Amino acid sequence: MPASPFASSSLRVLTRASRARLAGSSALSSSLGYAAVRSQHAFAKRSAVHGNTLATAAGVRPTNTPSNRINPPLTRSMFIQTETTPNEDSLKFIPGVSVMETGSAEFLDTRSALVSPLAIRLMGIEGVKTVFFGPDFVSVSKDSENPWSVIKPEIYSILMEFFSSGQPLFRSQEDRDNAGPQDTKILDTDSDTVAMIKELLDTRVRPAIMEDGGDIEYRGFTDEGTVQVKLKGSCRGCDSSTVTLKTGIERMLMHYIPEVQGVEQILDTEEVVALDEFSKFEQRLSKQQSQAEKRDPQLHRSSAQPTMASATPEKSLRAFVLASRASTLAQIQTNIVLSALQSAFPKTSFSTSFMSTAGDKNQSQALYLLGGKSLWTKELEVALIEGAVDMLVHSLKDVPTVLPEGCIVGAILEREEAADSLVAKAGLKINGKDVKGLDDLPEGSVIGTSSVRRVAQLRRKYPKLAFKDVRGNLNTRLAKLDDPEGPYSSLILAKAGLVRLGFSDRVTSDIVAPTLFHAVGQGALAVEIRADDEEAIRLCKTLTHWQTQWKCLAERACLRVLEGGCSVPVGVHSSLEVLKDEGERKRHARLELVGTITSITGDRHVQHEVLEEVGSPEEAEDVGARLAQVLIETGGREILDEIVKDRELRAGATVTDEGVKGVEKAMEPQAGSAA
């Protein structure tokens, strides 16, 4: 928008004179500018209720402790102040320490939160929708279904532990730089108008909005005189945000900068593109359905459930839906696959969908008693077969070794560490010394785990420890562990899950072979697809890490012959030495595979090892199958048959019934047993 001579002259005078006025004068605050912003927030804000909380930050290691194990902390006190915001579903938490120092960062989903250990832990709380970091505060927004009385204690606990631990807020400096753009930094290329807009936003508007747990981000100044901004944190979705934007910010900018004709809030580019593409996609679906119905009225179907195959016959219209369980970890893992696909195929549309499985819904029964080979996958596979989704993202250890007809594992991604980890109770000391491993725990200590494999193997070396089932998501399990009145001294968890969820600092030590052999497929992610979906097969090829694939296929072939699922005491260890890698079908490697079967009480154990050179996935599977036969023939079959028979006798028992009590009694240390 061309400025009038008068406007340009006014701007030059304002640019010189007003900056000094902005820095030291309170005139702006008492005028319709800053005062309007504050008054609108004050009007929308509920009565000032500040919740001051004094908590003891136990369970966090000192900042100089090595990250590969947890060192129970020195006890210290920490005040966390909470402030209400105009948005009743958002609270501002002030830990009394610096958070971002400069700038701000917003996390709208688990995928974006992966860059921050604190953000991903907060996003793991049931009901939390978004997390926002300000200079000295953290804003958390929740859904309307979960009350603050339930969510706040978990937030307090996580904030205390994190800020007392000395962990970095972001995983890398690059992640930190990308998270907090300096949107109001005045550049040499900025016009005087833009410079004034940025200065007003930074010095007057931003402090006011941050008081209510939000932030404002400058996005541009159009030729028509419109200032483009984006409200973040507690201000996102707040009922009073429109009032703040128009009555406060817009009036102030228009009053002091004649070139400004208005203020508008805009969406991120990716949000605009996503909404636009989705709108176009819906239009295409509607058009195709209408044409089909005109040709043959019998083809009329409910438009609420179109199948991807029939609705998108052209490759250019294909959009892929990735589905997984609804847990936080499953969503993080799905977003890992989603990011890899988007990077490899930027022109292809991908979206996600999440649902609960039988394993998620039944949190009362021990996994040993539930049994089954599709505890975590059945509902997802039904959606896949029916065409409602296109790809399923799993932890490979949860995937049955025999898939439903028409389904295949399309990709196996590079493996995280396959180890199991010991996580000690926060602040736990034995005889004044930190717990570093299972050897430091006294007789009768209770170890929490949902895995009969772990219990069976560890009972061999640690017969005087007691093992007790523990279910729930990772936050729930850790809360049960750290409860001062709780029975657990430690938990044993898969290290890969701890790392992906940002809990690597809680690892006391890793427990590896020969003490504890890991589960089949542990640490690896898998993508399940329809066997006849050629396009999905093509996409999945780019995801597969062939070294991990060969090792995991060998492990799965062994388990398949043993006819076991994730709830039987079968442990493995595999390694692969690459001898030649000249592309697909031109590879050669030396595969080492160890397989074990252990009775629940730990008194019988069968173990064998195979070392062979292989040149294809099929040959790797053959190694695993032959190893299983050796295990069966040397006593493994009897152990597995006993487990199946025992589970059938206890079918339907819950953790409060005699069935589970009998199992757990077998897990307890026996009187007079050797240490």
XYZ file of C-alpha atoms in Angstrom:
675
model
C 0.000 0.000 0.000
C 1.628 3.296 -1.036
C 2.034 5.670 1.875
C 0.954 9.287 1.593
C 3.637 11.994 1.982
C 2.020 12.965 5.232
C 2.037 9.365 6.476
C 5.673 8.866 5.488
C 6.685 12.051 7.220
C 4.726 11.050 10.305
C 6.408 7.663 10.299
C 9.889 9.142 10.173
C 9.094 11.419 13.089
C 7.472 8.526 14.956
C 10.420 6.235 14.246
C 12.887 8.705 15.747
C 10.853 10.110 18.584
C 8.578 7.272 19.509
C 11.310 4.702 20.197
C 12.597 6.747 23.124
C 9.024 7.210 24.226
C 8.377 3.467 24.041
C 11.474 2.653 26.072
C 10.911 4.947 29.024
C 7.482 6.493 28.994
C 4.367 5.096 30.585
C 2.164 7.117 28.263
C 1.660 4.174 25.957
C 0.586 1.939 28.808
C -2.035 4.444 29.906
C -3.305 5.083 26.381
C -5.584 2.899 24.272
C -2.583 0.801 23.139
C -0.974 -1.252 25.873
C -3.765 -0.455 28.276
C -6.295 -1.887 25.844
C -4.349 -5.105 25.588
C -4.097 -5.488 29.361
C -7.690 -4.439 30.022
C -9.054 -6.960 27.558
C -7.034 -9.717 29.174
C -8.016 -8.585 32.645
C -11.678 -8.498 31.601
C -11.534 -12.031 30.196
C -9.451 -13.411 33.006
C -11.124 -15.015 35.962
C -10.504 -13.595 39.423
C -6.811 -13.733 40.234
C -6.274 -17.099 41.815
C -2.638 -18.091 42.080
C -1.871 -21.564 43.341
C 1.517 -21.644 45.067
C 2.868 -25.129 45.520
C 5.860 -26.163 47.573
C 7.081 -29.567 46.586
C 10.129 -31.699 47.283
C 11.964 -32.613 44.121
C 12.931 -36.143 45.058
C 13.719 -38.605 42.349
C 15.979 -36.494 40.168
C 19.682 -37.002 39.723
C 22.222 -34.154 40.094
C 23.316 -32.387 36.942
C 26.755 -33.980 36.893
C 25.445 -37.555 36.977
C 26.187 -39.701 33.912
C 23.098 -40.060 31.736
C 23.315 -43.841 31.405
C 21.964 -44.416 34.895
C 19.879 -42.670 37.493
C 21.549 -41.359 40.613
C 18.956 -40.617 43.298
C 19.081 -36.926 44.055
C 19.819 -34.635 46.855
C 16.541 -33.533 48.401
C 15.648 -29.968 47.547
C 12.584 -27.773 47.650
C 11.041 -26.048 44.690
C 8.163 -23.599 44.397
C 5.895 -23.975 41.408
C 3.380 -21.197 41.068
C 0.278 -21.635 38.924
C -1.697 -18.842 37.365
C -5.034 -18.995 35.653
C -5.401 -17.626 32.132
C -8.349 -16.290 30.117
C -8.499 -19.789 28.631
C -10.030 -22.022 31.322
C -8.438 -25.103 29.763
C -4.948 -23.628 29.983
C -2.785 -22.980 33.047
C 0.504 -21.162 33.413
C 3.135 -22.921 35.572
C 6.008 -20.804 36.906
C 8.840 -23.024 38.253
C 10.952 -20.147 39.552
C 13.797 -20.900 37.144
C 14.551 -19.882 33.585
C 12.758 -21.922 30.927
C 13.458 -20.587 27.414
C 15.543 -17.568 28.483
C 14.747 -15.933 25.130
C 11.987 -16.618 22.646
C 9.256 -19.207 23.057
C 8.336 -22.645 21.751
C 4.985 -24.322 21.173
C 4.229 -28.042 20.829
C 0.871 -28.966 19.339
C 1.308 -32.745 19.152
C 3.655 -35.550 20.153
C 5.519 -35.312 16.874
C 6.584 -31.704 17.432
C 7.365 -32.488 21.089
C 10.003 -35.075 20.166
C 12.685 -32.355 20.179
C 12.206 -31.649 23.908
C 12.435 -34.218 26.740
C 10.221 -32.028 28.925
C 7.592 -31.394 26.251
C 7.253 -35.065 25.332
C 6.773 -36.031 28.976
C 4.090 -33.399 29.485
C 2.361 -34.451 26.272
C 2.296 -37.984 27.665
C -0.155 -36.962 30.397
C -3.662 -38.055 29.525
C -5.739 -35.035 28.544
C -2.860 -32.683 27.705
C -3.301 -31.174 24.226
C -0.517 -28.588 23.864
C 2.573 -27.380 25.711
C 4.120 -23.920 25.484
C 7.499 -22.710 26.790
C 7.929 -19.045 27.696
C 10.987 -17.273 29.133
C 10.194 -18.271 32.725
C 6.997 -20.317 32.529
C 5.362 -23.354 30.986
C 1.762 -23.219 29.774
C -0.180 -26.449 29.483
C -3.517 -26.721 27.685
C -5.845 -29.669 28.190
C -9.032 -31.038 26.729
C -12.383 -30.347 28.364
C -12.914 -33.916 29.585
C -10.050 -34.190 32.093
C -10.184 -31.978 35.218
C -7.199 -29.971 36.414
C -7.432 -31.706 39.782
C -6.249 -34.899 38.081
C -3.767 -33.414 35.624
C -1.992 -30.833 37.807
C -0.271 -33.268 40.196
C 1.349 -35.058 37.248
C 2.491 -31.744 35.777
C 3.966 -30.664 39.117
C 5.853 -33.927 39.413
C 7.305 -33.758 35.912
C 8.286 -30.086 36.199
C 9.969 -30.577 39.575
C 11.898 -33.586 38.405
C 12.965 -32.026 35.128
C 14.105 -28.621 36.378
C 15.950 -30.188 39.309
C 17.796 -32.641 37.053
C 19.750 -30.123 34.994
C 18.680 -31.714 31.711
C 18.745 -29.497 28.617
C 15.333 -28.292 27.500
C 15.999 -29.495 23.942
C 17.822 -32.511 22.579
C 20.213 -30.358 20.534
C 21.113 -26.725 19.930
C 19.662 -27.040 16.444
C 16.315 -28.088 17.897
C 16.491 -25.133 20.300
C 17.229 -22.684 17.496
C 14.390 -24.015 15.362
C 11.865 -23.978 18.205
C 12.088 -20.294 19.115
C 12.262 -18.089 15.992
C 13.343 -14.515 16.615
C 10.321 -13.178 14.754
C 10.538 -9.634 16.158
C 14.260 -9.144 15.632
C 14.679 -5.985 13.566
C 16.597 -6.736 10.382
C 18.592 -4.404 8.151
C 16.153 -5.166 5.342
C 13.106 -4.126 7.382
C 11.352 -0.894 6.440
C 10.759 1.715 9.127
C 7.133 0.583 9.279
C 7.990 -3.055 9.887
C 10.649 -2.053 12.421
C 8.082 -0.081 14.397
C 5.562 -2.949 14.239
C 8.137 -5.398 15.555
C 9.226 -3.064 18.322
C 5.686 -2.480 19.525
C 4.892 -6.179 19.430
C 8.082 -7.081 21.269
C 8.140 -4.390 23.944
C 4.437 -3.829 24.637
C 2.220 -6.581 23.309
C 4.346 -9.640 24.016
C 4.891 -8.929 27.757
C 1.161 -8.438 28.221
C 0.224 -11.679 26.478
C 2.960 -13.649 28.222
C 1.465 -12.678 31.551
C -1.467 -14.846 30.531
C 0.698 -17.770 29.438
C 0.732 -17.025 25.720
C 2.786 -15.325 23.046
C 2.386 -13.503 19.780
C 4.420 -14.211 16.677
C 4.952 -11.679 13.909
C 4.244 -13.218 10.496
C 4.356 -10.315 8.061
C 3.047 -6.973 6.800
C 1.047 -6.947 3.574
C 0.948 -4.301 0.845
C -2.619 -3.571 1.944
C -1.414 -2.561 5.405
C -2.434 -5.691 7.306
C -0.186 -6.940 10.089
C -0.164 -10.746 10.181
C 0.346 -12.401 13.556
C -0.176 -15.754 15.247
C -1.326 -16.183 18.835
C 0.295 -19.075 20.699
C 0.215 -20.882 24.039
C -2.789 -20.178 26.261
C -4.055 -17.628 23.754
C -4.552 -20.328 21.129
C -8.259 -21.151 21.068
C -9.038 -18.701 23.867
C -12.512 -17.157 23.644
C -11.102 -13.677 24.297
C -8.307 -13.927 21.694
C -10.379 -12.191 18.998
C -11.150 -9.352 21.392
C -7.477 -9.087 22.304
C -6.454 -9.106 18.653
C -8.912 -6.485 17.427
C -9.677 -4.241 20.406
C -6.201 -4.280 21.885
C -3.421 -5.043 19.419
C -5.050 -3.668 16.271
C -6.102 -0.357 17.868
C -2.645 0.187 19.332
C -0.780 -0.485 16.082
C -3.197 1.620 14.016
C -2.913 4.492 16.500
C 0.876 4.693 16.436
C 1.607 3.560 12.884
C -0.585 5.234 10.236
C 0.374 2.646 7.605
C -1.299 -0.148 9.593
C -4.871 -0.713 8.443
C -5.652 -3.861 10.393
C -4.397 -7.003 12.141
C -5.237 -10.592 11.278
C -4.280 -13.961 12.715
C -3.001 -16.509 10.220
C -2.393 -20.251 10.229
C 0.930 -21.944 9.690
C 1.722 -22.720 6.071
C 1.466 -26.436 6.705
C -1.924 -25.957 8.384
C -3.216 -23.989 5.422
C -1.892 -26.557 2.957
C -3.339 -29.430 4.969
C -6.779 -27.817 5.191
C -6.712 -26.897 1.509
C -5.655 -30.373 0.415
C -8.234 -32.003 2.639
C -10.947 -29.762 1.199
C -9.900 -30.629 -2.351
C -9.753 -34.315 -1.461
C -13.280 -34.228 -0.030
C -14.523 -32.491 -3.164
C -12.949 -35.160 -5.360
C -14.480 -37.937 -3.265
C -17.895 -36.304 -3.454
C -17.613 -35.806 -7.217
C -16.504 -39.395 -7.836
C -19.277 -40.770 -5.653
C -21.910 -38.657 -7.430
C -20.686 -39.822 -10.832
C -20.732 -43.445 -9.722
C -24.261 -43.130 -8.389
C -25.470 -41.598 -11.657
C -24.010 -44.501 -13.604
C -25.430 -47.129 -11.258
C -27.779 -46.180 -8.395
C -27.085 -49.573 -6.792
C -23.572 -48.414 -6.044
C -24.844 -45.873 -3.529
C -23.030 -46.202 -0.239
C -22.847 -44.167 2.898
C -20.488 -41.278 2.207
C -19.290 -41.436 5.786
C -17.116 -44.482 5.155
C -15.526 -44.415 1.678
C -12.761 -46.954 1.124
C -9.443 -45.629 -0.062
C -9.171 -48.175 -2.855
C -12.498 -47.347 -4.504
C -12.424 -43.618 -3.837
C -8.978 -42.934 -5.250
C -8.368 -44.989 -8.387
C -5.723 -42.601 -9.643
C -2.251 -42.628 -8.080
C -2.195 -38.851 -7.998
C -5.212 -38.905 -5.652
C -3.817 -41.505 -3.249
C -3.556 -40.435 0.343
C -2.167 -42.816 2.959
C -3.525 -43.205 6.481
C -1.091 -44.497 9.115
C -2.775 -46.062 12.135
C -1.567 -47.237 15.511
C -2.579 -47.636 19.129
C -3.723 -44.559 21.018
C -0.966 -44.591 23.645
C 1.538 -41.742 23.739
C 4.409 -44.076 22.860
C 2.507 -45.516 19.903
C 1.760 -42.010 18.643
C 5.413 -41.023 18.939
C 6.441 -44.117 17.018
C 3.828 -43.437 14.353
C 5.137 -39.911 13.949
C 8.675 -41.287 13.528
C 7.439 -43.353 10.576
C 5.328 -40.451 9.317
C 8.353 -38.126 9.277
C 10.440 -40.692 7.412
C 7.732 -41.128 4.765
C 7.181 -37.386 4.385
C 10.908 -36.828 3.937
C 11.175 -39.555 1.310
C 7.926 -38.689 -0.493
C 7.187 -34.968 0.038
C 4.475 -34.871 -2.673
C 2.472 -37.738 -1.163
C -0.248 -37.074 1.393
C 0.005 -38.890 4.734
C -2.210 -38.670 7.807
C -2.559 -40.560 11.103
C -5.324 -42.314 13.022
C -5.222 -43.882 16.500
C -7.399 -46.460 18.261
C -7.441 -48.630 21.362
C -6.697 -52.355 21.238
C -7.607 -55.229 23.562
C -4.293 -54.829 25.376
C -4.982 -51.133 25.954
C -8.528 -51.716 27.194
C -7.637 -54.482 29.656
C -5.305 -52.909 32.199
C -6.277 -55.223 35.071
C -5.126 -58.644 33.937
C -1.541 -59.807 33.856
C -0.190 -60.230 30.333
C 0.728 -63.788 31.209
C -2.959 -64.608 31.757
C -4.234 -62.649 28.767
C -1.945 -64.599 26.456
C -2.896 -64.458 22.801
C -0.816 -63.530 19.798
C -2.636 -60.394 18.628
C -3.280 -58.600 21.907
C -2.069 -55.237 20.580
C -2.894 -55.547 16.869
C -6.240 -57.232 16.155
C -8.488 -54.146 16.003
C -5.913 -52.335 13.877
C -5.652 -55.233 11.447
C -9.420 -55.272 10.972
C -9.250 -51.600 9.922
C -6.356 -52.383 7.579
C -8.083 -55.314 5.896
C -11.299 -53.315 5.455
C -9.372 -50.516 3.768
C -10.121 -47.894 6.418
C -6.368 -47.349 6.894
C -3.321 -48.118 4.753
C -0.410 -48.744 7.102
C -0.134 -49.918 10.699
C 2.795 -48.848 12.855
C 3.746 -51.339 15.573
C 6.441 -52.124 18.052
C 7.694 -55.228 16.293
C 7.753 -57.206 19.547
C 3.937 -56.833 19.698
C 3.342 -58.118 16.150
C 2.166 -61.751 15.896
C 4.552 -64.011 13.993
C 1.617 -65.214 11.868
C -0.354 -62.329 10.359
C -3.949 -62.413 9.110
C -4.389 -63.510 5.516
C -3.704 -60.611 3.182
C -1.385 -58.738 5.588
C 2.415 -58.519 5.520
C 5.181 -56.664 7.335
C 6.156 -54.095 4.718
C 9.016 -52.427 6.583
C 11.241 -52.874 9.617
C 13.014 -49.691 10.663
C 16.454 -49.392 12.220
C 16.472 -50.753 15.716
C 16.898 -48.785 18.917
C 18.796 -50.553 21.689
C 17.019 -53.863 22.300
C 18.055 -53.975 25.974
C 15.813 -54.011 29.034
C 16.560 -51.373 31.666
C 16.321 -51.220 35.443
C 14.596 -48.074 36.744
C 15.025 -47.626 40.506
C 12.575 -45.770 42.750
C 13.393 -42.082 42.911
C 15.768 -41.363 45.788
C 16.304 -45.043 46.592
C 19.436 -45.749 48.650
C 20.498 -49.005 50.249
C 22.770 -48.644 53.303
C 23.361 -45.025 52.294
C 24.535 -45.953 48.793
C 22.892 -45.361 45.446
C 21.331 -48.342 43.725
C 23.248 -49.111 40.541
C 21.792 -52.491 39.608
C 19.852 -55.538 40.734
C 22.835 -56.763 42.749
C 22.398 -53.786 45.107
C 18.805 -54.654 46.058
C 18.198 -56.531 49.333
C 16.278 -59.768 49.708
C 12.533 -59.387 49.203
C 12.762 -56.219 47.098
C 9.773 -56.004 44.755
C 10.488 -55.586 41.046
C 7.629 -54.425 38.841
C 7.299 -55.835 35.315
C 4.500 -57.054 33.057
C 6.793 -59.506 31.250
C 6.893 -63.166 32.204
C 10.063 -63.468 30.089
C 11.907 -61.037 32.363
C 10.623 -62.677 35.522
C 11.526 -66.185 34.395
C 15.088 -65.286 33.397
C 15.853 -63.058 36.378
C 14.541 -65.610 38.872
C 17.499 -67.778 37.862
C 20.097 -65.297 39.100
C 18.049 -63.368 41.667
C 15.859 -65.941 43.452
C 15.478 -63.748 46.554
C 13.868 -60.864 44.705
C 10.071 -60.697 44.378
C 8.375 -59.843 41.098
C 4.984 -58.171 40.813
C 2.909 -57.342 37.735
C 2.555 -53.655 36.864
C 0.365 -52.348 34.037
C -0.457 -48.931 32.586
C 1.305 -46.388 30.399
C 4.831 -45.313 31.250
C 3.781 -42.258 33.260
C 1.419 -44.431 35.279
C 4.058 -47.086 35.935
C 6.638 -44.525 37.031
C 4.077 -42.902 39.326
C 3.392 -46.292 40.905
C 7.135 -46.822 41.301
C 7.850 -43.458 42.913
C 4.846 -43.587 45.262
C 6.429 -43.598 48.768
C 3.705 -46.011 49.892
C 4.018 -48.207 46.805
C 5.491 -51.714 46.923
C 8.006 -51.377 44.101
C 11.692 -50.731 44.603
C 12.385 -50.837 40.862
C 10.814 -51.466 37.479
C 12.197 -53.264 34.458
C 11.186 -51.658 31.146
C 12.205 -51.779 27.511
C 14.925 -49.173 26.984
C 13.671 -48.203 23.524
C 10.348 -47.018 24.939
C 12.045 -45.020 27.684
C 14.271 -43.287 25.132
C 11.450 -42.477 22.722
C 9.330 -41.026 25.512
C 12.178 -38.875 26.855
C 12.774 -40.897 30.050
C 16.345 -42.000 29.340
C 17.477 -40.106 32.450
C 15.493 -42.559 34.588
C 17.568 -45.545 33.469
C 19.565 -46.902 36.406
C 21.326 -49.597 34.390
C 20.800 -51.862 31.397
C 20.236 -55.577 31.930
C 21.563 -57.507 28.962
C 22.508 -61.058 27.959
C 23.461 -63.431 29.438
C 21.553 -62.129 32.498
C 18.487 -61.108 30.490
C 17.839 -61.947 26.832
C 15.519 -59.448 25.155
C 12.135 -60.106 23.521
C 11.819 -61.025 19.861
C 11.782 -57.833 17.780
C 12.337 -55.588 20.804
C 13.479 -52.060 19.962
C 12.375 -52.184 16.309
C 9.398 -50.536 14.623
C 7.402 -52.341 11.927
C 4.919 -51.196 9.299
C 2.162 -53.652 8.449
C 0.373 -53.284 5.093
C -1.972 -55.177 2.776
C -0.135 -57.794 0.716
C -1.727 -56.595 -2.539
C -1.019 -52.884 -1.993
C 1.830 -52.407 -4.476
C 2.146 -48.690 -3.852
C 2.458 -49.164 -0.080
C 5.046 -51.893 -0.681
C 7.057 -49.441 -2.792
C 6.939 -46.760 -0.091
C 7.901 -49.201 2.661
C 11.057 -50.307 0.866
C 12.604 -46.916 1.604
C 11.975 -47.354 5.343
C 13.531 -50.773 5.803
C 16.924 -51.091 7.499
C 18.068 -54.396 6.068
C 20.473 -55.296 8.891
C 17.685 -54.909 11.458
C 15.293 -56.713 9.147
C 17.495 -59.797 8.813
C 18.082 -60.054 12.571
C 14.410 -59.577 13.415
C 13.206 -62.003 10.749
C 15.493 -64.654 12.228
C 14.149 -63.932 15.739
C 10.527 -64.019 14.558
C 11.034 -67.274 12.652
C 12.338 -68.848 15.842
C 9.319 -67.648 17.841
C 6.918 -68.712 15.090
C 8.158 -72.319 15.224
C 7.892 -72.223 19.015
C 4.278 -71.006 18.569
C 4.717 -68.298 21.150
C 3.509 -64.736 21.536
C 4.811 -61.752 23.486
C 3.610 -63.301 26.774
C 5.836 -66.419 26.857
C 9.351 -66.635 28.370
C 11.290 -66.778 25.104
C 14.376 -64.573 24.970
C 16.807 -63.889 22.140
C 19.979 -62.053 21.265
C 21.161 -61.414 17.723
C 24.046 -59.694 15.995
C 24.959 -59.249 12.338
C 28.377 -58.694 10.810
C 28.109 -57.296 7.271
C 30.456 -59.060 4.882
C 29.208 -57.566 1.613
C 26.669 -54.880 0.755
C 26.290 -54.116 -2.934
C 22.559 -53.531 -2.980
C 19.479 -55.714 -2.664
C 20.125 -59.401 -3.380
C 23.857 -58.665 -3.345
C 24.388 -58.783 0.383
C 26.184 -61.242 2.639
C 26.485 -61.263 6.427
C 27.418 -63.398 9.400
C 24.401 -63.877 11.671
C 24.678 -64.852 15.328
C 21.414 -65.848 17.012
C 20.905 -67.014 20.601
C 17.542 -68.383 21.735
C 16.323 -69.211 25.243
C 13.240 -70.706 26.887
C 12.872 -70.459 30.682
C 10.268 -71.858 33.050
C 8.229 -69.313 35.014
C 9.909 -70.255 38.274
C 13.353 -70.003 36.669
C 14.375 -73.521 37.673
C 14.693 -74.788 34.087
C 16.388 -73.008 31.205
C 17.154 -74.077 27.642
C 19.628 -72.037 25.585
C 21.322 -72.539 22.237
C 23.329 -70.426 19.788
C 23.710 -70.500 15.985
C 26.378 -68.691 13.953
C 25.990 -68.840 10.167
C 26.589 -66.808 7.028
C 23.422 -65.702 5.247
C 22.761 -63.984 1.943
C 19.061 -63.104 2.054
C 16.125 -62.484 4.418
C 14.885 -65.988 3.643
C 18.164 -67.528 4.746
C 18.046 -65.503 7.960
C 14.559 -66.864 8.661
C 15.815 -70.386 8.038
C 18.473 -69.907 10.733
C 15.810 -68.876 13.236
C 13.548 -71.804 12.388
C 16.355 -74.333 12.808
C 17.371 -72.808 16.144
C 13.789 -73.234 17.371
C 13.841 -76.906 16.498
C 16.969 -77.386 18.587
C 15.343 -75.605 21.537
C 12.228 -77.772 21.229
C 14.211 -80.991 21.105
C 16.326 -80.148 24.148
C 13.560 -79.460 26.666
C 11.878 -76.296 25.424
C 8.662 -77.990 24.326
C 7.916 -79.291 27.816
C 8.333 -75.799 29.300
C 6.032 -74.191 26.724
C 3.379 -76.897 27.113
C 3.330 -76.358 30.872
C 2.864 -72.616 30.392
C -0.048 -73.098 27.988
C -1.740 -75.595 30.313
C -1.270 -73.335 33.336
C -2.663 -70.311 31.486
C -5.747 -72.263 30.388
C -6.430 -73.300 33.984
C -6.256 -69.669 35.099
C -8.209 -68.228 32.140
C -10.353 -65.259 33.087
C -8.544 -64.567 36.349
C -7.867 -60.941 37.262
C -5.049 -59.480 39.268
C -7.159 -59.738 42.423
C -8.110 -63.381 41.891
C -6.397 -66.504 43.050
C -5.147 -67.136 39.520
C -2.749 -64.251 39.495
C -1.873 -64.705 43.138
C -0.724 -68.183 42.218
C 1.441 -66.854 39.407
C 2.933 -64.124 41.554
C 3.537 -66.576 44.382
C 5.661 -68.608 41.996
C 7.606 -65.421 41.267
C 8.400 -64.732 44.928
C 11.688 -65.871 46.488
C 11.631 -69.300 48.057
C 12.686 -69.807 51.655
C 16.160 -71.208 51.949
C 17.048 -70.593 48.313
C 20.546 -69.628 47.358
C 21.324 -65.950 46.860
